[in-house]
PDB file of C-alpha atoms in Angstrom:
ATOM      1  CA  MET A   1      22.815  43.915  16.183  1.00  0.00           C
ATOM      2  CA  ALA A   2      20.562  42.405  13.471  1.00  0.00           C
ATOM      3  CA  ARG A   3      21.273  38.913  12.321  1.00  0.00           C
ATOM      4  CA  PRO A   4      22.643  38.430   8.809  1.00  0.00           C
ATOM      5  CA  GLU A   5      20.319  37.299   6.038  1.00  0.00           C
ATOM      6  CA  GLN A   6      19.765  33.582   5.681  1.00  0.00           C
ATOM      7  CA  VAL A   7      22.151  32.064   3.138  1.00  0.00           C
ATOM      8  CA  LEU A   8      20.250  28.797   2.846  1.00  0.00           C
ATOM      9  CA  VAL A   9      17.469  28.460   0.309  1.00  0.00           C
ATOM     10  CA  LEU A  10      14.359  26.813   1.780  1.00  0.00           C
ATOM     11  CA  GLU A  11      11.726  24.880  -0.162  1.00  0.00           C
ATOM     12  CA  PRO A  12       9.019  25.651   0.853  1.00  0.00           C
ATOM     13  CA  GLN A  13      10.006  29.100   2.009  1.00  0.00           C
ATOM     14  CA  HIS A  14       7.267  30.062   4.453  1.00  0.00           C
ATOM     15  CA  GLU A  15       4.878  27.221   5.244  1.00  0.00           C
ATOM     16  CA  LEU A  16       4.938  23.492   5.910  1.00  0.00           C
ATOM     17  CA  LYS A  17       1.689  21.828   4.852  1.00  0.00           C
ATOM     18  CA  PHE A  18       0.456  18.630   6.440  1.00  0.00           C
ATOM     19  CA  ARG A  19      -2.443  16.893   4.679  1.00  0.00           C
ATOM     20  CA  GLY A  20      -4.712  14.637   6.708  1.00  0.00           C
ATOM     21  CA  PRO A  21      -6.277  12.415   7.778  1.00  0.00           C
ATOM     22  CA  PHE A  22      -4.128  12.635  10.892  1.00  0.00           C
ATOM     23  CA  THR A  23      -4.781   9.145  12.216  1.00  0.00           C
ATOM     24  CA  ASP A  24      -1.260   8.171  11.142  1.00  0.00           C
ATOM     25  CA  VAL A  25       2.092   9.925  10.800  1.00  0.00           C
ATOM     26  CA  VAL A  26       1.992  12.687   8.165  1.00  0.00           C
ATOM     27  CA  THR A  27       5.282  13.810   6.635  1.00  0.00           C
ATOM     28  CA  ALA A  28       6.198  17.148   5.087  1.00  0.00           C
ATOM     29  CA  ASN A  29       9.520  17.571   3.276  1.00  0.00           C
ATOM     30  CA  LEU A  30      11.785  20.556   3.675  1.00  0.00           C
ATOM     31  CA  LYS A  31      14.655  21.025   1.243  1.00  0.00           C
ATOM     32  CA  LEU A  32      17.666  23.080   2.360  1.00  0.00           C
ATOM     33  CA  THR A  33      20.102  24.254  -0.315  1.00  0.00           C
ATOM     34  CA  ASN A  34      23.486  25.837   0.305  1.00  0.00           C
ATOM     35  CA  PRO A  35      24.372  27.985  -2.714  1.00  0.00           C
ATOM     36  CA  THR A  36      27.542  29.398  -1.146  1.00  0.00           C
ATOM     37  CA  ASP A  37      31.162  28.279  -1.379  1.00  0.00           C
ATOM     38  CA  ARG A  38      31.271  27.605   2.377  1.00  0.00           C
ATOM     39  CA  ASN A  39      29.939  24.702   4.394  1.00  0.00           C
ATOM     40  CA  VAL A  40      26.928  25.687   6.482  1.00  0.00           C
ATOM     41  CA  CYS A  41      25.801  24.267   9.828  1.00  0.00           C
ATOM     42  CA  PHE A  42      22.053  24.045  10.396  1.00  0.00           C
ATOM     43  CA  LYS A  43      19.528  23.201  13.084  1.00  0.00           C
ATOM     44  CA  VAL A  44      15.768  22.738  12.824  1.00  0.00           C
ATOM     45  CA  LYS A  45      13.717  23.756  15.868  1.00  0.00           C
ATOM     46  CA  THR A  46       9.983  23.762  16.559  1.00  0.00           C
ATOM     47  CA  THR A  47       7.615  25.288  19.092  1.00  0.00           C
ATOM     48  CA  ALA A  48       5.977  21.845  19.552  1.00  0.00           C
ATOM     49  CA  PRO A  49       8.823  19.315  19.875  1.00  0.00           C
ATOM     50  CA  ARG A  50       6.529  16.574  21.235  1.00  0.00           C
ATOM     51  CA  ARG A  51       4.324  16.688  18.174  1.00  0.00           C
ATOM     52  CA  TYR A  52       7.016  16.367  15.524  1.00  0.00           C
ATOM     53  CA  CYS A  53       9.915  14.123  14.636  1.00  0.00           C
ATOM     54  CA  VAL A  54      12.556  15.809  12.446  1.00  0.00           C
ATOM     55  CA  ARG A  55      15.198  13.810  10.559  1.00  0.00           C
ATOM     56  CA  PRO A  56      17.851  15.067  10.333  1.00  0.00           C
ATOM     57  CA  ASN A  57      17.311  17.895  12.788  1.00  0.00           C
ATOM     58  CA  SER A  58      20.878  19.210  12.488  1.00  0.00           C
ATOM     59  CA  GLY A  59      24.018  18.766  10.441  1.00  0.00           C
ATOM     60  CA  ILE A  60      26.310  20.327   7.869  1.00  0.00           C
ATOM     61  CA  ILE A  61      25.408  21.163   4.284  1.00  0.00           C
ATOM     62  CA  ASP A  62      28.445  21.172   2.032  1.00  0.00           C
ATOM     63  CA  ALA A  63      29.028  24.073  -0.330  1.00  0.00           C
ATOM     64  CA  GLY A  64      26.787  23.904  -3.403  1.00  0.00           C
ATOM     65  CA  THR A  65      24.725  20.943  -2.165  1.00  0.00           C
ATOM     66  CA  SER A  66      21.263  20.309  -0.727  1.00  0.00           C
ATOM     67  CA  ILE A  67      19.714  18.181   1.981  1.00  0.00           C
ATOM     68  CA  ASN A  68      16.167  16.928   2.475  1.00  0.00           C
ATOM     69  CA  VAL A  69      14.669  17.170   5.946  1.00  0.00           C
ATOM     70  CA  SER A  70      11.632  15.023   6.819  1.00  0.00           C
ATOM     71  CA  VAL A  71       9.229  16.652   9.273  1.00  0.00           C
ATOM     72  CA  MET A  72       6.903  13.968  10.661  1.00  0.00           C
ATOM     73  CA  LEU A  73       3.730  15.047  12.412  1.00  0.00           C
ATOM     74  CA  GLN A  74       2.573  12.488  14.973  1.00  0.00           C
ATOM     75  CA  PRO A  75      -1.077  11.261  14.953  1.00  0.00           C
ATOM     76  CA  PHE A  76      -3.575  13.433  16.833  1.00  0.00           C
ATOM     77  CA  ASP A  77      -7.280  14.293  17.035  1.00  0.00           C
ATOM     78  CA  TYR A  78      -7.757  16.912  14.356  1.00  0.00           C
ATOM     79  CA  ASP A  79     -10.103  19.842  15.025  1.00  0.00           C
ATOM     80  CA  PRO A  80     -10.875  21.819  11.848  1.00  0.00           C
ATOM     81  CA  ASN A  81     -11.893  24.831  13.942  1.00  0.00           C
ATOM     82  CA  GLU A  82      -8.492  25.019  15.603  1.00  0.00           C
ATOM     83  CA  LYS A  83      -5.832  26.987  13.765  1.00  0.00           C
ATOM     84  CA  SER A  84      -2.313  25.661  13.939  1.00  0.00           C
ATOM     85  CA  LYS A  85       0.027  27.810  15.976  1.00  0.00           C
ATOM     86  CA  HIS A  86       3.044  25.557  15.481  1.00  0.00           C
ATOM     87  CA  LYS A  87       6.138  27.093  13.959  1.00  0.00           C
ATOM     88  CA  PHE A  88       9.540  25.909  12.787  1.00  0.00           C
ATOM     89  CA  MET A  89      12.811  27.758  12.685  1.00  0.00           C
ATOM     90  CA  VAL A  90      15.828  26.861  10.573  1.00  0.00           C
ATOM     91  CA  LEU A  91      18.911  28.159  12.298  1.00  0.00           C
ATOM     92  CA  SER A  92      22.193  28.294  10.379  1.00  0.00           C
ATOM     93  CA  MET A  93      25.733  29.596  10.461  1.00  0.00           C
ATOM     94  CA  LEU A  94      28.827  29.380   8.307  1.00  0.00           C
ATOM     95  CA  ALA A  95      30.924  26.455   9.440  1.00  0.00           C
ATOM     96  CA  PRO A  96      34.378  27.413  10.763  1.00  0.00           C
ATOM     97  CA  TYR A  97      37.238  26.140   8.634  1.00  0.00           C
ATOM     98  CA  ASP A  98      38.797  24.388  11.641  1.00  0.00           C
ATOM     99  CA  MET A  99      35.543  22.952  13.045  1.00  0.00           C
ATOM    100  CA  THR A 100      35.915  19.702  14.983  1.00  0.00           C
ATOM    101  CA  ASP A 101      32.937  19.782  17.377  1.00  0.00           C
ATOM    102  CA  MET A 102      29.618  20.948  15.910  1.00  0.00           C
ATOM    103  CA  GLU A 103      27.867  21.213  19.275  1.00  0.00           C
ATOM    104  CA  GLY A 104      30.738  23.257  20.598  1.00  0.00           C
ATOM    105  CA  VAL A 105      30.465  25.568  17.599  1.00  0.00           C
ATOM    106  CA  TRP A 106      26.794  26.243  18.345  1.00  0.00           C
ATOM    107  CA  LYS A 107      27.552  26.997  21.992  1.00  0.00           C
ATOM    108  CA  GLU A 108      30.326  29.399  21.105  1.00  0.00           C
ATOM    109  CA  ALA A 109      28.528  31.067  18.191  1.00  0.00           C
ATOM    110  CA  LYS A 110      27.964  34.801  18.428  1.00  0.00           C
ATOM    111  CA  PRO A 111      24.496  36.240  17.739  1.00  0.00           C
ATOM    112  CA  GLU A 112      25.773  38.153  14.718  1.00  0.00           C
ATOM    113  CA  GLU A 113      26.939  34.880  13.160  1.00  0.00           C
ATOM    114  CA  LEU A 114      23.551  33.187  13.332  1.00  0.00           C
ATOM    115  CA  MET A 115      20.951  33.223  10.579  1.00  0.00           C
ATOM    116  CA  ASP A 116      17.378  31.996  10.807  1.00  0.00           C
ATOM    117  CA  SER A 117      14.235  31.408   8.782  1.00  0.00           C
ATOM    118  CA  LYS A 118      10.747  30.774  10.190  1.00  0.00           C
ATOM    119  CA  LEU A 119       8.018  28.592   8.764  1.00  0.00           C
ATOM    120  CA  ARG A 120       4.371  28.224   9.729  1.00  0.00           C
ATOM    121  CA  CYS A 121       2.541  24.900   9.921  1.00  0.00           C
ATOM    122  CA  ALA A 122      -0.750  24.364   8.108  1.00  0.00           C
ATOM    123  CA  PHE A 123      -3.071  21.383   8.533  1.00  0.00           C
ATOM    124  CA  GLU A 124      -5.351  20.399   5.662  1.00  0.00           C
ATOM    125  CA  MET A 125      -8.041  17.756   5.405  1.00  0.00           C
ATOM    126  CA  PRO A 126      -8.915  16.370   1.937  1.00  0.00           C
ATOM    127  CA  LEU A 127     -12.298  17.665   0.798  1.00  0.00           C
ATOM    128  CA  GLU A 128     -15.071  15.148   0.179  1.00  0.00           C
ATOM    129  CA  ASN A 129     -15.259  16.280  -3.440  1.00  0.00           C
ATOM    130  CA  ASP A 130     -11.530  15.764  -3.837  1.00  0.00           C
ATOM    131  CA  LYS A 131     -11.763  12.232  -2.443  1.00  0.00           C
ATOM    132  CA  ALA A 132     -14.736  11.393  -4.628  1.00  0.00           C
ATOM    133  CA  THR A 133     -12.943  12.698  -7.693  1.00  0.00           C
ATOM    134  CA  GLU A 134      -9.797  10.803  -6.815  1.00  0.00           C
ATOM    135  CA  TYR A 135     -11.569   7.514  -6.222  1.00  0.00           C
ATOM    136  CA  ALA A 136     -13.739   7.904  -9.313  1.00  0.00           C
ATOM    137  CA  SER A 137     -10.792   8.676 -11.572  1.00  0.00           C
ATOM    138  CA  LEU A 138      -8.748   5.631 -10.569  1.00  0.00           C
ATOM    139  CA  PRO A 139     -10.986   2.946 -12.139  1.00  0.00           C
ATOM    140  CA  VAL A 140     -11.518   5.035 -15.270  1.00  0.00           C
ATOM    141  CA  ALA A 141      -7.822   5.507 -15.780  1.00  0.00           C
ATOM    142  CA  SER A 142      -7.007   1.839 -15.295  1.00  0.00           C
ATOM    143  CA  SER A 143     -10.159   0.059 -16.499  1.00  0.00           C
ATOM    144  CA  ALA A 144      -8.919  -0.601 -20.025  1.00  0.00           C
ATOM    145  CA  SER A 145      -5.702  -2.257 -18.932  1.00  0.00           C
ATOM    146  CA  LEU A 146      -7.462  -4.178 -16.178  1.00  0.00           C
ATOM    147  CA  ASP A 147     -10.165  -5.421 -18.541  1.00  0.00           C
ATOM    148  CA  ASP A 148      -7.618  -6.603 -21.104  1.00  0.00           C
ATOM    149  CA  GLY A 149      -5.421  -8.299 -18.541  1.00  0.00           C
ATOM    150  CA  GLU A 150      -8.269  -9.870 -16.593  1.00  0.00           C
ATOM    151  CA  GLY A 151      -9.987 -10.953 -19.828  1.00  0.00           C
ATOM    152  CA  LYS A 152      -6.908 -12.855 -20.927  1.00  0.00           C
ATOM    153  CA  LYS A 153      -6.558 -14.489 -17.519  1.00  0.00           C
ATOM    154  CA  ILE A 154     -10.213 -15.540 -17.509  1.00  0.00           C
ATOM    155  CA  MET A 155      -9.965 -17.004 -21.017  1.00  0.00           C
ATOM    156  CA  GLU A 156      -6.823 -18.932 -20.071  1.00  0.00           C
ATOM    157  CA  GLU A 157      -8.523 -20.197 -16.928  1.00  0.00           C
ATOM    158  CA  TYR A 158     -11.630 -21.129 -18.920  1.00  0.00           C
ATOM    159  CA  LYS A 159      -9.589 -23.148 -21.417  1.00  0.00           C
ATOM    160  CA  ARG A 160      -7.792 -24.911 -18.586  1.00  0.00           C
ATOM    161  CA  LEU A 161     -11.099 -25.738 -16.916  1.00  0.00           C
ATOM    162  CA  GLN A 162     -12.496 -27.045 -20.201  1.00  0.00           C
ATOM    163  CA  ALA A 163      -9.541 -29.390 -20.475  1.00  0.00           C
ATOM    164  CA  ASP A 164     -10.105 -30.515 -16.877  1.00  0.00           C
ATOM    165  CA  VAL A 165     -13.787 -31.161 -17.578  1.00  0.00           C
ATOM    166  CA  GLN A 166     -12.930 -33.229 -20.658  1.00  0.00           C
ATOM    167  CA  ARG A 167     -10.380 -35.206 -18.656  1.00  0.00           C
ATOM    168  CA  LEU A 168     -12.934 -35.828 -15.898  1.00  0.00           C
ATOM    169  CA  ARG A 169     -15.490 -36.974 -18.461  1.00  0.00           C
ATOM    170  CA  GLU A 170     -13.066 -39.490 -19.908  1.00  0.00           C
ATOM    171  CA  GLU A 171     -12.109 -40.740 -16.452  1.00  0.00           C
ATOM    172  CA  ASN A 172     -15.788 -40.988 -15.486  1.00  0.00           C
ATOM    173  CA  LYS A 173     -16.533 -42.904 -18.669  1.00  0.00           C
ATOM    174  CA  GLN A 174     -13.770 -45.370 -17.926  1.00  0.00           C
ATOM    175  CA  ILE A 175     -15.002 -45.746 -14.350  1.00  0.00           C
ATOM    176  CA  ARG A 176     -18.547 -46.424 -15.575  1.00  0.00           C
ATOM    177  CA  GLU A 177     -17.306 -49.063 -18.000  1.00  0.00           C
ATOM    178  CA  ASN A 178     -15.292 -50.781 -15.251  1.00  0.00           C
ATOM    179  CA  ASP A 179     -18.194 -50.513 -12.812  1.00  0.00           C
ATOM    180  CA  GLY A 180     -20.609 -51.917 -15.439  1.00  0.00           C
ATOM    181  CA  LEU A 181     -18.479 -54.969 -15.962  1.00  0.00           C
ATOM    182  CA  ARG A 182     -18.084 -55.515 -12.221  1.00  0.00           C
ATOM    183  CA  LYS A 183     -21.802 -55.005 -11.572  1.00  0.00           C
ATOM    184  CA  ARG A 184     -22.787 -57.482 -14.287  1.00  0.00           C
ATOM    185  CA  LYS A 185     -20.560 -60.057 -12.711  1.00  0.00           C
ATOM    186  CA  LEU A 186     -22.039 -59.267  -9.314  1.00  0.00           C
ATOM    187  CA  ALA A 187     -25.597 -59.521 -10.636  1.00  0.00           C
ATOM    188  CA  ALA A 188     -24.880 -62.850 -12.299  1.00  0.00           C
ATOM    189  CA  ALA A 189     -23.389 -64.224  -9.098  1.00  0.00           C
ATOM    190  CA  ALA A 190     -26.333 -62.935  -7.067  1.00  0.00           C
ATOM    191  CA  ALA A 191     -28.834 -64.461  -9.470  1.00  0.00           C
ATOM    192  CA  ASP A 192     -27.259 -67.840  -8.927  1.00  0.00           C
ATOM    193  CA  SER A 193     -27.576 -67.567  -5.129  1.00  0.00           C
ATOM    194  CA  SER A 194     -31.047 -66.280  -4.185  1.00  0.00           C
ATOM    195  CA  PRO A 195     -33.782 -63.827  -5.193  1.00  0.00           C
ATOM    196  CA  SER A 196     -33.103 -61.576  -2.224  1.00  0.00           C
ATOM    197  CA  SER A 197     -29.439 -61.343  -3.115  1.00  0.00           C
ATOM    198  CA  SER A 198     -30.403 -60.470  -6.673  1.00  0.00           C
ATOM    199  CA  VAL A 199     -32.560 -57.601  -5.438  1.00  0.00           C
ATOM    200  CA  MET A 200     -29.766 -56.292  -3.186  1.00  0.00           C
ATOM    201  CA  ALA A 201     -27.266 -56.452  -6.034  1.00  0.00           C
ATOM    202  CA  SER A 202     -29.637 -54.542  -8.308  1.00  0.00           C
ATOM    203  CA  LEU A 203     -30.120 -51.837  -5.694  1.00  0.00           C
ATOM    204  CA  ALA A 204     -26.368 -51.566  -5.141  1.00  0.00           C
ATOM    205  CA  THR A 205     -25.815 -51.258  -8.876  1.00  0.00           C
ATOM    206  CA  ARG A 206     -28.388 -48.478  -9.163  1.00  0.00           C
ATOM    207  CA  ASP A 207     -27.017 -46.609  -6.123  1.00  0.00           C
ATOM    208  CA  GLU A 208     -23.436 -46.778  -7.338  1.00  0.00           C
ATOM    209  CA  GLY A 209     -24.410 -45.548 -10.809  1.00  0.00           C
ATOM    210  CA  LEU A 210     -26.363 -42.704  -9.260  1.00  0.00           C
ATOM    211  CA  SER A 211     -23.425 -41.809  -7.018  1.00  0.00           C
ATOM    212  CA  THR A 212     -21.103 -41.634 -10.012  1.00  0.00           C
ATOM    213  CA  ARG A 213     -23.467 -39.313 -11.862  1.00  0.00           C
ATOM    214  CA  VAL A 214     -23.857 -37.082  -8.787  1.00  0.00           C
ATOM    215  CA  VAL A 215     -20.089 -36.704  -8.451  1.00  0.00           C
ATOM    216  CA  ALA A 216     -19.779 -35.831 -12.137  1.00  0.00           C
ATOM    217  CA  LEU A 217     -22.576 -33.255 -11.875  1.00  0.00           C
ATOM    218  CA  CYS A 218     -21.039 -31.705  -8.751  1.00  0.00           C
ATOM    219  CA  VAL A 219     -17.710 -31.320 -10.512  1.00  0.00           C
ATOM    220  CA  LEU A 220     -19.400 -29.739 -13.532  1.00  0.00           C
ATOM    221  CA  PHE A 221     -21.409 -27.306 -11.407  1.00  0.00           C
ATOM    222  CA  PHE A 222     -18.274 -26.333  -9.492  1.00  0.00           C
ATOM    223  CA  VAL A 223     -16.403 -25.571 -12.705  1.00  0.00           C
ATOM    224  CA  ILE A 224     -19.288 -23.502 -14.066  1.00  0.00           C
ATOM    225  CA  GLY A 225     -19.536 -21.609 -10.758  1.00  0.00           C
ATOM    226  CA  VAL A 226     -15.842 -20.750 -10.841  1.00  0.00           C
ATOM    227  CA  ILE A 227     -16.132 -19.408 -14.400  1.00  0.00           C
ATOM    228  CA  ILE A 228     -19.215 -17.334 -13.580  1.00  0.00           C
ATOM    229  CA  GLY A 229     -17.568 -15.979 -10.428  1.00  0.00           C
ATOM    230  CA  LYS A 230     -14.494 -14.858 -12.315  1.00  0.00           C
ATOM    231  CA  LEU A 231     -16.592 -13.214 -15.022  1.00  0.00           C
ATOM    232  CA  ALA A 232     -18.601 -11.374 -12.387  1.00  0.00           C
ATOM    233  CA  LEU A 233     -15.430 -10.010 -10.809  1.00  0.00           C
TER     234      LEU A 233
END
């Protein structure tokens, strides 16, 4: 006796498409809709159970409702020359009004009560042209907003760095003034002691002044480098 026609509405109806690359889990969604006024039991089976994880793989769909089934293809070495022979079958039956044990219902179901729908599996790899188009379109679509946002951030950062540079200049100026006073006192004391001490004091004064200028220049070059780096990005 032929099985009755499937009461569930499947989306997609005939084929599950899995789009690579297949180096990670790839998921296809299957929507099951029950348009009847009866609850419907369902099961999802496959010819390659080790290659797929189906959640949920069975259950009850209440009258007038839908359920989404996730079909997850496990990673594998894809061969474009190999055609997929994997198939899925959605098995269903009207739920008995007095149902208490779903597994028991499936075991006791008569063939004429069962309905089924079959789906093929198709594997697709993204074309190189598609990937190039996709990658090329992303910056174009978002460049305006990125430029505006990044421009504002760079200007804010530039103003903050300018303030830091000004603060460092003032601090350096104060340090030079303090060092000048200290060095003059040191030079005067050295002049009173001996010629050699005077020479040493003079060298120390020159070295310390040079060191201060080097630090200031390093700070300035660092700030300029940060600004140029951000503008380049």
